[in-house]
Short mmCIF file of C-alpha atoms and ligand atoms in Angstrom, two decimals:
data_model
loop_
_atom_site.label_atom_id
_atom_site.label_comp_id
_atom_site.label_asym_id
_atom_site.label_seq_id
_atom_site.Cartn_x
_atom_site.Cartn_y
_atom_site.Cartn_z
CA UNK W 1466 -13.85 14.41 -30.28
CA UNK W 1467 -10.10 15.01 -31.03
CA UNK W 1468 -9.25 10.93 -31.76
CA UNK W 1469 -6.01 12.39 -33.16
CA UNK W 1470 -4.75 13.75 -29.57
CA UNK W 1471 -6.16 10.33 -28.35
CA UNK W 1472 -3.70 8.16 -30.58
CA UNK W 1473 -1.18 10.40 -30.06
CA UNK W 1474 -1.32 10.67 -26.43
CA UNK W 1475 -2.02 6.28 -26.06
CA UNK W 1476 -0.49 5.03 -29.25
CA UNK W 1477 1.81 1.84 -28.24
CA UNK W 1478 1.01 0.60 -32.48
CA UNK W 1479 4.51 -0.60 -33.72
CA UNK W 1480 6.51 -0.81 -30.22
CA UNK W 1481 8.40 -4.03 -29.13
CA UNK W 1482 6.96 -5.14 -25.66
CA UNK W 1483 9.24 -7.55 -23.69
CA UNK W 1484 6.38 -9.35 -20.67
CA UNK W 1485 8.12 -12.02 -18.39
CA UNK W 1486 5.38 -14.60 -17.25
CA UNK W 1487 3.44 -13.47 -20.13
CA UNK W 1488 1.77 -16.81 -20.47
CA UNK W 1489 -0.76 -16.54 -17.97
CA UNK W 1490 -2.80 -13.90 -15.08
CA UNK W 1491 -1.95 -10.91 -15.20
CA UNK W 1492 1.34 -11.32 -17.87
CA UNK W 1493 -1.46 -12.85 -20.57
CA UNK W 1494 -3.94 -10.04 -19.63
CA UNK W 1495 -0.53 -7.46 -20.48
CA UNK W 1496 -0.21 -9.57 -23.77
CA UNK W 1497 -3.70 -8.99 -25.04
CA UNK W 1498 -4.36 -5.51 -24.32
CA UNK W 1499 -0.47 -4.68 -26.28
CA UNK W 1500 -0.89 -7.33 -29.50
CA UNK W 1501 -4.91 -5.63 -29.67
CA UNK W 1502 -3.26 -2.28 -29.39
CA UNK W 1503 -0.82 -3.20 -31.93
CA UNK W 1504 2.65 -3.62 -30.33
CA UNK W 1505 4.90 -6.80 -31.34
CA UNK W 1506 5.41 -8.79 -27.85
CA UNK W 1507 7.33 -11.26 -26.31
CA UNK W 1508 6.23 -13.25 -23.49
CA UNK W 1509 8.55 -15.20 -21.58
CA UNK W 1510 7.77 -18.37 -19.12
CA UNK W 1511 9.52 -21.02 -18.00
CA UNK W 1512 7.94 -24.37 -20.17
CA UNK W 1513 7.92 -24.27 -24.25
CA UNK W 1514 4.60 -26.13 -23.72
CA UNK W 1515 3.36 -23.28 -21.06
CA UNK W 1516 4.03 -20.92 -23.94
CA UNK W 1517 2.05 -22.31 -26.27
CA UNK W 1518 -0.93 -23.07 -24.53
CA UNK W 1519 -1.00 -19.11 -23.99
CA UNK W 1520 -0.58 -18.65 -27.33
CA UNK W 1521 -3.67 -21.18 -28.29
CA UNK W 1522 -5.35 -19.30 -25.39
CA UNK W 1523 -4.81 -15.60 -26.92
CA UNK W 1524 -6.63 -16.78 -30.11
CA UNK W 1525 -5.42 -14.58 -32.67
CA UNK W 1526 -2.47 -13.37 -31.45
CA UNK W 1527 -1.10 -11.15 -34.41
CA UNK W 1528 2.23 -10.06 -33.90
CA UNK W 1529 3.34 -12.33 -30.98
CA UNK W 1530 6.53 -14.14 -30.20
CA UNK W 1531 7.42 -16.69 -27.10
CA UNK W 1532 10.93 -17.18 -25.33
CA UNK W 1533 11.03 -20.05 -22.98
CA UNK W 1534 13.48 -19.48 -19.91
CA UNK W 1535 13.66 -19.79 -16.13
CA UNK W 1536 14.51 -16.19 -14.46
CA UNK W 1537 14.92 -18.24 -11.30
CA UNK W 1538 18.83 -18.13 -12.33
CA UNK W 1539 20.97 -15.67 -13.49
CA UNK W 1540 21.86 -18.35 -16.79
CA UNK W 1541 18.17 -18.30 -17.38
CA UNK W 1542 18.14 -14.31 -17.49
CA UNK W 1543 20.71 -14.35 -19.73
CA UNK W 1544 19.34 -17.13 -22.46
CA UNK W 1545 16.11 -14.57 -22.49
CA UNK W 1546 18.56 -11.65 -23.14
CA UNK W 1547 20.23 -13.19 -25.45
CA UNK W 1548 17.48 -14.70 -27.42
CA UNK W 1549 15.88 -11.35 -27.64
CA UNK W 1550 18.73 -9.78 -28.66
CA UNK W 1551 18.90 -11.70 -31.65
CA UNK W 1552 15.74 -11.36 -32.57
CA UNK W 1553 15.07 -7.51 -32.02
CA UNK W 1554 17.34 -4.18 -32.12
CA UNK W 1555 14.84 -2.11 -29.92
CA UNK W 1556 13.42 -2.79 -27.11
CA UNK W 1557 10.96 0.14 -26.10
CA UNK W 1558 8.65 -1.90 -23.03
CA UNK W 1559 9.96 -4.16 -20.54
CA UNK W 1560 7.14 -5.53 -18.46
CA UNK W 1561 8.81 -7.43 -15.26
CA UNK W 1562 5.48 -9.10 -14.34
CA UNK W 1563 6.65 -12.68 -13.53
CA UNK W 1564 6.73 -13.38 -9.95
CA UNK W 1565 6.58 -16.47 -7.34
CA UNK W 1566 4.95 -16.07 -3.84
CA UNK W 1567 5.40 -18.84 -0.72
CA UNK W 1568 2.93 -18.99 2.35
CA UNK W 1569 4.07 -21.02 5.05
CA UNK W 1570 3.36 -20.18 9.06
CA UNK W 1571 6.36 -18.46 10.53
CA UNK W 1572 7.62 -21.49 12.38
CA UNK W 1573 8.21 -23.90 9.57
CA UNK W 1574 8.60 -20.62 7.10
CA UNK W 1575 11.49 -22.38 4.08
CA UNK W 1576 14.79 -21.31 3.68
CA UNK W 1577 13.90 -22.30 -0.17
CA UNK W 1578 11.42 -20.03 -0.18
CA UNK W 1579 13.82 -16.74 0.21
CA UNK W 1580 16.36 -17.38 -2.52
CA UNK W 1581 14.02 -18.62 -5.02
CA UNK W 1582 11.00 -15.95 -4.62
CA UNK W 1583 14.32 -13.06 -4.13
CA UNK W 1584 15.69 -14.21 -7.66
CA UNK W 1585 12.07 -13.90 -9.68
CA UNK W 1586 10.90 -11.26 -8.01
CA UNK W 1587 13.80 -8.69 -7.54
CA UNK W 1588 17.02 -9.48 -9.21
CA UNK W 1589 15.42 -10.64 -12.50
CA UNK W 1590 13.87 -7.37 -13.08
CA UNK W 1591 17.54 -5.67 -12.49
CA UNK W 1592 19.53 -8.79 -14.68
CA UNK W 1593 17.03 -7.85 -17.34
CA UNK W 1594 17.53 -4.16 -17.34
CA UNK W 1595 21.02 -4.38 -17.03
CA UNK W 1596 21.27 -6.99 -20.19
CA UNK W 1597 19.12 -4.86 -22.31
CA UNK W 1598 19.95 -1.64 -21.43
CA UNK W 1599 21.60 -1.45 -24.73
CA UNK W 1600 18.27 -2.06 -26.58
CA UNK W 1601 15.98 -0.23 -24.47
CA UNK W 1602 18.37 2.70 -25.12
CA UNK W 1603 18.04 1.68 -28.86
CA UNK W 1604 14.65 2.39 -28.95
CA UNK W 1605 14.24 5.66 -26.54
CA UNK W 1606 14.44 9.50 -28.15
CA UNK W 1607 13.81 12.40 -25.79
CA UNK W 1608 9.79 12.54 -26.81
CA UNK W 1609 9.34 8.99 -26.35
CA UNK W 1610 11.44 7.32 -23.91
CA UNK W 1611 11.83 3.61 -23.24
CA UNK W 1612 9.79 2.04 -20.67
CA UNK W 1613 10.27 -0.48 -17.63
CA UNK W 1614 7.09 -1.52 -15.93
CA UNK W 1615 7.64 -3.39 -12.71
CA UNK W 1616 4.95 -5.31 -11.44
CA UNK W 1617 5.02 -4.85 -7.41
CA UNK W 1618 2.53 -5.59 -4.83
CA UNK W 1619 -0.31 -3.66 -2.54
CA UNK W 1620 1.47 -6.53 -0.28
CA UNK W 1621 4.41 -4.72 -0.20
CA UNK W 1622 2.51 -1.81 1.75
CA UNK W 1623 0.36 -3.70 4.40
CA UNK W 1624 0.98 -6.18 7.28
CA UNK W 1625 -2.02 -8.53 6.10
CA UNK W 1626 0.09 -10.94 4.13
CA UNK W 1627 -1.28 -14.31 4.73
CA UNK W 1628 2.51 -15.55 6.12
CA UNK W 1629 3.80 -14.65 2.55
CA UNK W 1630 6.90 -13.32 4.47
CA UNK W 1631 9.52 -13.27 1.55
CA UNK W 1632 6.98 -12.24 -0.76
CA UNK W 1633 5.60 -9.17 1.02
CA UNK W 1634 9.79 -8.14 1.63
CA UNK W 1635 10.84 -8.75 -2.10
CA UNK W 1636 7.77 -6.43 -3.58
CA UNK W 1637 8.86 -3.81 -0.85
CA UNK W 1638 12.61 -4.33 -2.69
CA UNK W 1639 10.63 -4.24 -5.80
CA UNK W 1640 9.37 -0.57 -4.93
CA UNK W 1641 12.63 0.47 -4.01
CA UNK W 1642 14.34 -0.82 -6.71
CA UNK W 1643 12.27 0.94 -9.19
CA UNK W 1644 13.23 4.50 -7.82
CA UNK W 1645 16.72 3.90 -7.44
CA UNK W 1646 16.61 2.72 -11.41
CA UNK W 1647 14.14 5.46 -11.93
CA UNK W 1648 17.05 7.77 -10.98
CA UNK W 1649 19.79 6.14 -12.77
CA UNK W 1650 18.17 6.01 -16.06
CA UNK W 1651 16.31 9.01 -16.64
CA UNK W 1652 19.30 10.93 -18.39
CA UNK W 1653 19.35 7.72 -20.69
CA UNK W 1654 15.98 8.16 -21.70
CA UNK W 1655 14.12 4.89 -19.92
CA UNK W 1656 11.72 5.73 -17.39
CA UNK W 1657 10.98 3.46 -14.73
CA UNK W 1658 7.59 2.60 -12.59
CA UNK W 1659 5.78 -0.15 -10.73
CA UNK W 1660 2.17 -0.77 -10.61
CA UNK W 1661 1.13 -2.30 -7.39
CA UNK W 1662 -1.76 -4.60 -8.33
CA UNK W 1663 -4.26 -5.28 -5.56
CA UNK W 1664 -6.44 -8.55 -6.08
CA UNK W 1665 -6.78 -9.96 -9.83
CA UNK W 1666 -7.43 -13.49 -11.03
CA UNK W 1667 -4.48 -15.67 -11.38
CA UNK W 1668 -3.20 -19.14 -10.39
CA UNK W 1669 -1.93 -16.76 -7.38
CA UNK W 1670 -4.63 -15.81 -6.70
CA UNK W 1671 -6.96 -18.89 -6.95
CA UNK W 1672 -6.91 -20.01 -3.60
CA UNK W 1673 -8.73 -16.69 -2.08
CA UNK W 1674 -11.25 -16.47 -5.22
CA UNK W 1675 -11.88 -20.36 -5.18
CA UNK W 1676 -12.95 -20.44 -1.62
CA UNK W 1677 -16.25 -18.49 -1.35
CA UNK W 1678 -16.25 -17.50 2.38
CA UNK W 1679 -12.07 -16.32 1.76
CA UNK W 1680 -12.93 -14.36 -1.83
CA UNK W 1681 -15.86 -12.67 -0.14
CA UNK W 1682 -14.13 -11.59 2.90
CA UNK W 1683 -11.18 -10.25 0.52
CA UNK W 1684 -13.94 -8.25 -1.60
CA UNK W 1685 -15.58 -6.68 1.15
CA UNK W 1686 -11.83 -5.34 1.72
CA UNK W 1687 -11.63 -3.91 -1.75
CA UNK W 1688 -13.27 -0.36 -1.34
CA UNK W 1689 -14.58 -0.50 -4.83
CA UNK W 1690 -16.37 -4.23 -4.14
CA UNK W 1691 -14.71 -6.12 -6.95
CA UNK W 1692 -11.53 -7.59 -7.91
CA UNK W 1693 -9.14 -5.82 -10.66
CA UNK W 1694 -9.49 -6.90 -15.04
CA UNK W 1695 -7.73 -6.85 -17.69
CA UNK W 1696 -8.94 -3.70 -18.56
CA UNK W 1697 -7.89 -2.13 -15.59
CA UNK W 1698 -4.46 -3.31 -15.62
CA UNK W 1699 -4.17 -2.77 -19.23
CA UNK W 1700 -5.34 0.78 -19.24
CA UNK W 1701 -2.68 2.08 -16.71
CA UNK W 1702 0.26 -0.44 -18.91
CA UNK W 1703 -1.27 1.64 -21.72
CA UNK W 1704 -0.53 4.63 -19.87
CA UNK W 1705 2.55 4.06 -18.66
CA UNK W 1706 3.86 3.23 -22.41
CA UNK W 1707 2.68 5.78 -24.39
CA UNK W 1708 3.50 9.49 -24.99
CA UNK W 1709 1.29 10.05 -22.29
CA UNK W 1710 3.65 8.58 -19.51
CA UNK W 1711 6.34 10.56 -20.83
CA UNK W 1712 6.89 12.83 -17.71
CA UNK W 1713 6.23 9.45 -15.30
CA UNK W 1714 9.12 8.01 -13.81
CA UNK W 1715 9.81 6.45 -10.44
CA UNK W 1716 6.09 6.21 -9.62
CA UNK W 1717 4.64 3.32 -7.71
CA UNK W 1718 0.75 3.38 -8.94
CA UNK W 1719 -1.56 1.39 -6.72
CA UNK W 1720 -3.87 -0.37 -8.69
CA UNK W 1721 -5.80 -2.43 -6.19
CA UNK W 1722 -9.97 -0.80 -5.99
CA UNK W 1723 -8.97 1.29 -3.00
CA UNK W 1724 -7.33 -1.70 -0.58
CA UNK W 1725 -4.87 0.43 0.42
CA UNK W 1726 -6.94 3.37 1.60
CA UNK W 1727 -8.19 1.26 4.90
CA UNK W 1728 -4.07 0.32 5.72
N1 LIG A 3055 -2.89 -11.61 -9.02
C1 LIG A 3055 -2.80 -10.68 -8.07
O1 LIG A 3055 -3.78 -10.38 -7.38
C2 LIG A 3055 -1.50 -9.96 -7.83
C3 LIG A 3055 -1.45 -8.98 -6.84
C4 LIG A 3055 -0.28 -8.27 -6.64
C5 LIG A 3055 0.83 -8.55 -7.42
N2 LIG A 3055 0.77 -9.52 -8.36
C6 LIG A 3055 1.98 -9.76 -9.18
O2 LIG A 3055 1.60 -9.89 -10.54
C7 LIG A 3055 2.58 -10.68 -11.22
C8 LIG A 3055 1.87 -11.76 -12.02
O3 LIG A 3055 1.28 -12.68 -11.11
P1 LIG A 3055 -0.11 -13.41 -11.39
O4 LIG A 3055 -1.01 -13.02 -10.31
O5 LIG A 3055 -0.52 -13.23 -12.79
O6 LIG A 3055 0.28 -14.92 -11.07
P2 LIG A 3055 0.58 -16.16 -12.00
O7 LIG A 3055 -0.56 -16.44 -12.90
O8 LIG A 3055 1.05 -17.23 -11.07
O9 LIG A 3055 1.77 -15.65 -12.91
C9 LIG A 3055 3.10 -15.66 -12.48
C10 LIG A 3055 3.96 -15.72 -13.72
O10 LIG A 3055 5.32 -15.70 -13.32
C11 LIG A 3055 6.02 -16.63 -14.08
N3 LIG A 3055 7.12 -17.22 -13.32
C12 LIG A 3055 7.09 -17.69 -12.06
N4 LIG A 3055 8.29 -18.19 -11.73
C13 LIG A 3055 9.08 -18.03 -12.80
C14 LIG A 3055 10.42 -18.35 -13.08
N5 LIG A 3055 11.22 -18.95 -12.21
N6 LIG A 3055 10.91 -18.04 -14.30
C15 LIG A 3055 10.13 -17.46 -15.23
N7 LIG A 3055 8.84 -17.12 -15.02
C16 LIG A 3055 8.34 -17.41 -13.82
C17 LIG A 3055 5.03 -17.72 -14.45
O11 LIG A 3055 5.38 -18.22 -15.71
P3 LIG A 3055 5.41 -19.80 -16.03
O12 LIG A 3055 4.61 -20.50 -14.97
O13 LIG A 3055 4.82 -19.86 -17.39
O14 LIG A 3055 6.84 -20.14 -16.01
C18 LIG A 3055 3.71 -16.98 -14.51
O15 LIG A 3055 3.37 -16.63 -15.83
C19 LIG A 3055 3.51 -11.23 -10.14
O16 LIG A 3055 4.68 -10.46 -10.08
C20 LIG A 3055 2.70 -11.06 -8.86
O17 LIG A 3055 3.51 -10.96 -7.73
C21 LIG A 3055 -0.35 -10.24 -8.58
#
């Protein structure tokens, strides 16, 4: 076996990975597979004490770092930019993972819950970008560009939702979004993609996986019988931002078992 082509093609070892919501779900399982793979990374989340329960939670977390801040608001983008920027030159993987959801029946369906899930889920991921553009750029050359990874939604594809109506529209922006950056910054040397997870374990998830006769009805959905790991998620992050994503940009890689072969 050729283990040099292997590091060489999957190598992340010494890269600066920036993951919003890092402290917990998916975020924490996008933290461990990095800090094992050897990348420094920052995980962001909104309570100091949040932080460091993920950080007790990761065990040994090598080269990790936390930065508290709400990306609800555009001032709490900008404290995370900032505080990065002091702290790092480079920034070669963005991770926009953090993201809020609302279910409410269509009737009584919030106001609230359209600003608030809008500003997490879609213009965080551009304030973020935009405000380190200057770092990601930092760290890109032509053989190894920089890297944002936007965590969408198989529930931006399908009409089975569960009355998440904001939710389902902002991932569907989310998809877009990535494209249209896709396009803007591939002569700067940052390639852009979303993976659209289907069903992992989270607090966002807990409510179908708690309930036995909900989680089981979900599975039986999920072509391949199971819901998604950190190993799964990790592997296509991995992919995504190493040498060999290098030719991947604009994508929008269902990761989601098969769910979205039966919509
Ligand atoms: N789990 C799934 O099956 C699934 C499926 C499709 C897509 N996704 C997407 O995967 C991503 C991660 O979700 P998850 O399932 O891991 O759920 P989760 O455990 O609830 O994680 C959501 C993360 O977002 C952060 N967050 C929420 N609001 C925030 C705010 N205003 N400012 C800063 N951070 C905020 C939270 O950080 P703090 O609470 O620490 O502030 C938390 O770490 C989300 O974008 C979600 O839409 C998940």
């Amino acid at each position: 076996m050729n283990t040099g082509l292997l590091n060489q093609l999957y190598s992340v070892a010494g890269k600066t990975v920036l993951i919003t919501g890092g402290g917990g779900g998916i975020g924490r399982m996008l933290a461990r597979t990095f800090l094992d793979a050897g990348a420094r990374v920052y995980i962001t989340g909104r309570k100091a004490e949040g932080l460091q329960a993920a950080r007790a939670a990761l065990g040994d977390p090598g080269e990790l770092r936390l930065l508290a801040g709400d990306l609800g608001h555009a001032d709490g983008v900008r404290a995370i930019v900032e505080a990065f920027r002091r702290e790092e030159p480079r920034l070669h993987v963005l991770v926009n993972n953090a993201g809020r959801t609302w279910g409410a029946p269509f009737e009584s369906f919030p106001d609230s819950a359209w600003q608030n899930v809008f500003e997490v889920n879609v213009h965080a991921p551009f304030a973020l970008a935009q405000g380190l553009l200057g770092s990601l750029e930092s760290a890109a050359s032509d053989e190894d560009p920089a890297r944002v990874i936007n965590i969408g939604s198989v529930y931006a594809e399908t009409t089975e939702v569960m009355q998440a109506y904001s939710y389902t529209a902002s991932k569907a922006a989310l998809h877009q979004l990535t494209r249209v950056m896709a396009r803007e910054l591939a002569p700067r040397r940052i390639l852009v993609n979303a993976i659209a997870p289907g069903l992992f374990p989270s607090n966002m998830t807990e409510f179908v996986l708690k309930n036995p006769e909900h989680r089981d009805a979900t599975l039986a959905s999920i072509p391949r019988g199971r819901a998604g790991t950190a190993l799964d998620i990790g592997g296509l992050a991995i992919f995504l931002a190493s040498r060999a994503g290098a030719y991947v940009t604009g994508a929008v890689i269902p990761l989601d078992g098969g769910l979205l072969i039966n919509h």
